[in-house]
Amino acid sequence: MDDPRVAQWSPVCAAIAALLAPHAEVVLHDPERDEVLAIWNPMSGREPGDPSLLGELDGLTPSPSGVYGPYEKLLADGRRLSSVSAVVTDAGGRPSAVLCVNVDRTPLDQAAALLTAFAAPVAERPEALFEHDWTERVAETVGAFVRERRRPPERLTREDRLAVLAELDRLGVFGVRRAVPVVARALRVSRSTVYTLLSDLRNTP
């Protein structure tokens, strides 16, 4: 005889399994009998009627939503899973079933490793290719100050901007024609602001 809990929750479980297929299994457990009621897209080799091995629900730290996780699990073949469990209650508020979703992290881990390897520099930059690219120097100098001060360019203080301009001046950037508009864009200020700051910088004893 079909369990009414399976009939009730089957559409939800099937929908989750379909959305995350083939990378997730969805399991509905009977907490009282500690056995699997139903399973969708099985990855762990379990079947309905197998032991759930959930442990006592009374030992759980209460969760206002009844949801626990995501937490990590491991399959026997070494695959890592991100899992979340929800305790489903009946009309009287008693635990009726436990719904677990186990997502195979392997594709995510592989994608993360690929992106990390793709984005990471593997060799030093050939300076000969960039030694005449003064716009690169502007971007690097402003970017270094932004990272150091931990604030975006438009929020740099007057003292910060003077320090940036002093460094750019030391690098000879302002000896290049049309440098001021490029610096102004990098600092997100007007050209007149850059000219004023440069004047103050050079008139400082």
Short mmCIF file of C-alpha atoms in Angstrom, two decimals:
data_model
loop_
_atom_site.label_atom_id
_atom_site.label_comp_id
_atom_site.label_asym_id
_atom_site.label_seq_id
_atom_site.Cartn_x
_atom_site.Cartn_y
_atom_site.Cartn_z
CA MET A 1 0.00 0.00 0.00
CA ASP A 2 1.36 3.40 -0.96
CA ASP A 3 2.38 5.63 1.91
CA PRO A 4 0.27 8.83 1.95
CA ARG A 5 3.38 10.86 2.75
CA VAL A 6 4.97 9.74 -0.50
CA ALA A 7 1.82 10.68 -2.41
CA GLN A 8 1.77 14.07 -0.68
CA TRP A 9 5.42 14.99 -1.20
CA SER A 10 6.16 13.18 -4.45
CA PRO A 11 5.43 16.19 -6.73
CA VAL A 12 7.76 18.40 -4.69
CA CYS A 13 10.55 15.82 -4.58
CA ALA A 14 10.19 14.98 -8.26
CA ALA A 15 10.30 18.67 -9.19
CA ILE A 16 13.52 19.25 -7.21
CA ALA A 17 15.11 16.13 -8.71
CA ALA A 18 14.12 17.19 -12.23
CA LEU A 19 15.50 20.69 -11.76
CA LEU A 20 18.87 19.51 -10.43
CA ALA A 21 19.20 16.31 -12.50
CA PRO A 22 21.49 14.52 -12.90
CA HIS A 23 23.49 16.08 -10.07
CA ALA A 24 21.14 15.63 -7.11
CA GLU A 25 19.20 12.92 -5.35
CA VAL A 26 16.11 13.60 -3.27
CA VAL A 27 15.24 11.28 -0.42
CA LEU A 28 12.10 11.10 1.71
CA HIS A 29 12.68 9.39 5.07
CA ASP A 30 10.37 7.94 7.70
CA PRO A 31 11.87 9.25 10.97
CA GLU A 32 9.85 6.91 13.19
CA ARG A 33 10.84 3.70 11.40
CA ASP A 34 14.20 5.15 10.31
CA GLU A 35 13.88 3.95 6.74
CA VAL A 36 13.80 5.39 3.24
CA LEU A 37 10.25 6.00 2.05
CA ALA A 38 11.12 7.02 -1.51
CA ILE A 39 14.10 8.24 -3.49
CA TRP A 40 14.45 10.19 -6.73
CA ASN A 41 17.57 10.11 -8.93
CA PRO A 42 19.45 7.82 -6.50
CA MET A 43 23.20 8.39 -6.31
CA SER A 44 23.95 6.69 -2.99
CA GLY A 45 22.72 3.22 -3.97
CA ARG A 46 19.83 3.30 -1.50
CA GLU A 47 16.31 2.06 -2.21
CA PRO A 48 12.92 2.43 -0.51
CA GLY A 49 12.90 0.34 2.66
CA ASP A 50 16.64 0.71 3.29
CA PRO A 51 17.73 2.05 6.69
CA SER A 52 17.87 5.84 6.85
CA LEU A 53 20.36 5.95 9.75
CA LEU A 54 19.10 9.41 10.63
CA GLY A 55 19.53 9.19 14.38
CA GLU A 56 17.12 10.70 16.86
CA LEU A 57 15.42 13.92 15.75
CA ASP A 58 15.11 14.93 19.39
CA GLY A 59 18.86 15.43 19.41
CA LEU A 60 18.73 18.11 16.72
CA THR A 61 19.29 21.73 17.65
CA PRO A 62 15.88 23.34 17.04
CA SER A 63 15.62 25.24 13.77
CA PRO A 64 12.77 27.78 13.40
CA SER A 65 12.31 26.79 9.76
CA GLY A 66 12.84 23.07 10.29
CA VAL A 67 15.61 23.19 7.68
CA TYR A 68 19.16 22.01 8.40
CA GLY A 69 22.18 22.72 6.21
CA PRO A 70 23.64 22.94 3.70
CA TYR A 71 26.21 20.56 5.21
CA GLU A 72 28.80 18.31 3.59
CA LYS A 73 28.52 14.55 3.08
CA LEU A 74 30.75 12.05 1.29
CA LEU A 75 29.80 9.14 -0.96
CA ALA A 76 31.75 5.89 -0.87
CA ASP A 77 33.38 6.78 -4.20
CA GLY A 78 34.81 9.97 -2.70
CA ARG A 79 32.37 12.44 -4.23
CA ARG A 80 31.47 15.39 -2.02
CA LEU A 81 27.84 16.30 -1.55
CA SER A 82 26.19 19.47 -0.33
CA SER A 83 23.11 18.37 1.57
CA VAL A 84 20.10 20.01 3.13
CA SER A 85 17.39 18.36 5.23
CA ALA A 86 13.90 19.53 6.12
CA VAL A 87 11.79 18.04 8.90
CA VAL A 88 8.19 17.86 7.69
CA THR A 89 5.53 17.87 10.40
CA ASP A 90 1.95 16.64 10.46
CA ALA A 91 -1.15 18.62 11.46
CA GLY A 92 -0.27 18.11 15.12
CA GLY A 93 3.25 19.48 14.72
CA ARG A 94 4.91 16.08 15.08
CA PRO A 95 7.73 15.03 12.70
CA SER A 96 6.12 13.14 9.83
CA ALA A 97 8.97 12.83 7.34
CA VAL A 98 12.44 14.12 6.61
CA LEU A 99 13.14 15.40 3.10
CA CYS A 100 16.81 15.44 2.10
CA VAL A 101 18.39 16.91 -1.03
CA ASN A 102 21.94 15.79 -1.81
CA VAL A 103 23.76 17.71 -4.55
CA ASP A 104 26.90 16.26 -6.13
CA ARG A 105 29.57 18.98 -5.89
CA THR A 106 31.88 17.35 -8.45
CA PRO A 107 30.80 19.48 -11.45
CA LEU A 108 30.96 22.64 -9.33
CA ASP A 109 34.40 21.77 -7.96
CA GLN A 110 35.67 21.00 -11.46
CA ALA A 111 34.26 24.26 -12.82
CA ALA A 112 35.80 26.23 -9.94
CA ALA A 113 39.18 24.59 -10.51
CA LEU A 114 38.96 25.33 -14.24
CA LEU A 115 38.06 28.98 -13.68
CA THR A 116 40.80 29.39 -11.08
CA ALA A 117 43.40 27.88 -13.40
CA PHE A 118 42.13 29.92 -16.34
CA ALA A 119 42.20 33.24 -14.50
CA ALA A 120 45.41 32.79 -12.53
CA PRO A 121 48.57 34.33 -14.00
CA VAL A 122 51.16 31.64 -14.63
CA ALA A 123 54.06 33.82 -15.77
CA GLU A 124 55.40 37.27 -15.08
CA ARG A 125 54.13 40.02 -17.31
CA PRO A 126 56.58 40.82 -20.13
CA GLU A 127 57.41 44.38 -19.12
CA ALA A 128 58.87 45.17 -22.55
CA LEU A 129 55.35 45.01 -23.95
CA PHE A 130 54.02 47.50 -21.42
CA GLU A 131 56.89 49.85 -20.68
CA HIS A 132 55.44 52.52 -22.98
CA ASP A 133 51.80 51.96 -21.97
CA TRP A 134 51.41 54.84 -19.55
CA THR A 135 47.65 54.24 -19.27
CA GLU A 136 48.50 50.85 -17.74
CA ARG A 137 50.63 52.65 -15.16
CA VAL A 138 47.73 54.94 -14.32
CA ALA A 139 45.35 52.01 -13.83
CA GLU A 140 47.88 50.07 -11.72
CA THR A 141 48.70 53.05 -9.51
CA VAL A 142 45.09 54.02 -8.86
CA GLY A 143 44.11 50.36 -8.38
CA ALA A 144 46.86 49.88 -5.79
CA PHE A 145 45.63 52.86 -3.77
CA VAL A 146 42.02 51.66 -4.02
CA ARG A 147 42.97 48.21 -2.70
CA GLU A 148 45.16 49.66 0.03
CA ARG A 149 42.56 52.18 1.22
CA ARG A 150 39.69 49.70 0.73
CA ARG A 151 37.41 52.28 -0.82
CA PRO A 152 36.36 53.03 -4.42
CA PRO A 153 38.12 55.84 -6.35
CA GLU A 154 35.30 58.33 -5.86
CA ARG A 155 35.64 57.96 -2.07
CA LEU A 156 39.39 58.58 -1.90
CA THR A 157 40.26 61.53 0.32
CA ARG A 158 42.06 64.64 -0.90
CA GLU A 159 45.25 63.34 0.73
CA ASP A 160 44.81 59.99 -1.06
CA ARG A 161 44.41 61.73 -4.41
CA LEU A 162 47.44 63.91 -3.80
CA ALA A 163 49.46 60.77 -3.02
CA VAL A 164 48.22 59.11 -6.23
CA LEU A 165 49.11 62.17 -8.30
CA ALA A 166 52.53 62.39 -6.66
CA GLU A 167 53.26 58.79 -7.63
CA LEU A 168 52.00 59.32 -11.18
CA ASP A 169 54.10 62.46 -11.43
CA ARG A 170 57.14 60.51 -10.25
CA LEU A 171 56.47 57.96 -13.00
CA GLY A 172 56.41 60.75 -15.58
CA VAL A 173 52.77 60.25 -16.52
CA PHE A 174 52.00 63.97 -16.63
CA GLY A 175 54.73 64.47 -19.19
CA VAL A 176 52.49 62.64 -21.66
CA ARG A 177 50.02 64.60 -23.76
CA ARG A 178 46.38 64.15 -22.68
CA ALA A 179 47.34 62.40 -19.45
CA VAL A 180 45.03 64.52 -17.28
CA PRO A 181 41.74 63.25 -18.83
CA VAL A 182 42.89 59.64 -18.38
CA VAL A 183 43.86 60.24 -14.75
CA ALA A 184 40.59 62.07 -14.11
CA ARG A 185 38.59 59.10 -15.44
CA ALA A 186 40.59 56.67 -13.32
CA LEU A 187 40.04 58.74 -10.17
CA ARG A 188 36.42 59.50 -11.17
CA VAL A 189 36.87 63.23 -10.73
CA SER A 190 36.74 66.18 -13.11
CA ARG A 191 39.74 67.39 -15.09
CA SER A 192 39.65 70.68 -13.22
CA THR A 193 39.99 68.77 -9.94
CA VAL A 194 43.10 67.03 -11.24
CA TYR A 195 44.60 70.34 -12.42
CA THR A 196 43.86 71.93 -9.03
CA LEU A 197 45.39 69.04 -7.11
CA LEU A 198 48.45 69.04 -9.37
CA SER A 199 48.90 72.75 -8.79
CA ASP A 200 48.64 72.28 -5.02
CA LEU A 201 51.06 69.35 -5.18
CA ARG A 202 53.71 71.22 -7.13
CA ASN A 203 53.37 74.39 -5.07
CA THR A 204 53.83 72.53 -1.81
CA PRO A 205 57.30 73.30 -0.39
#
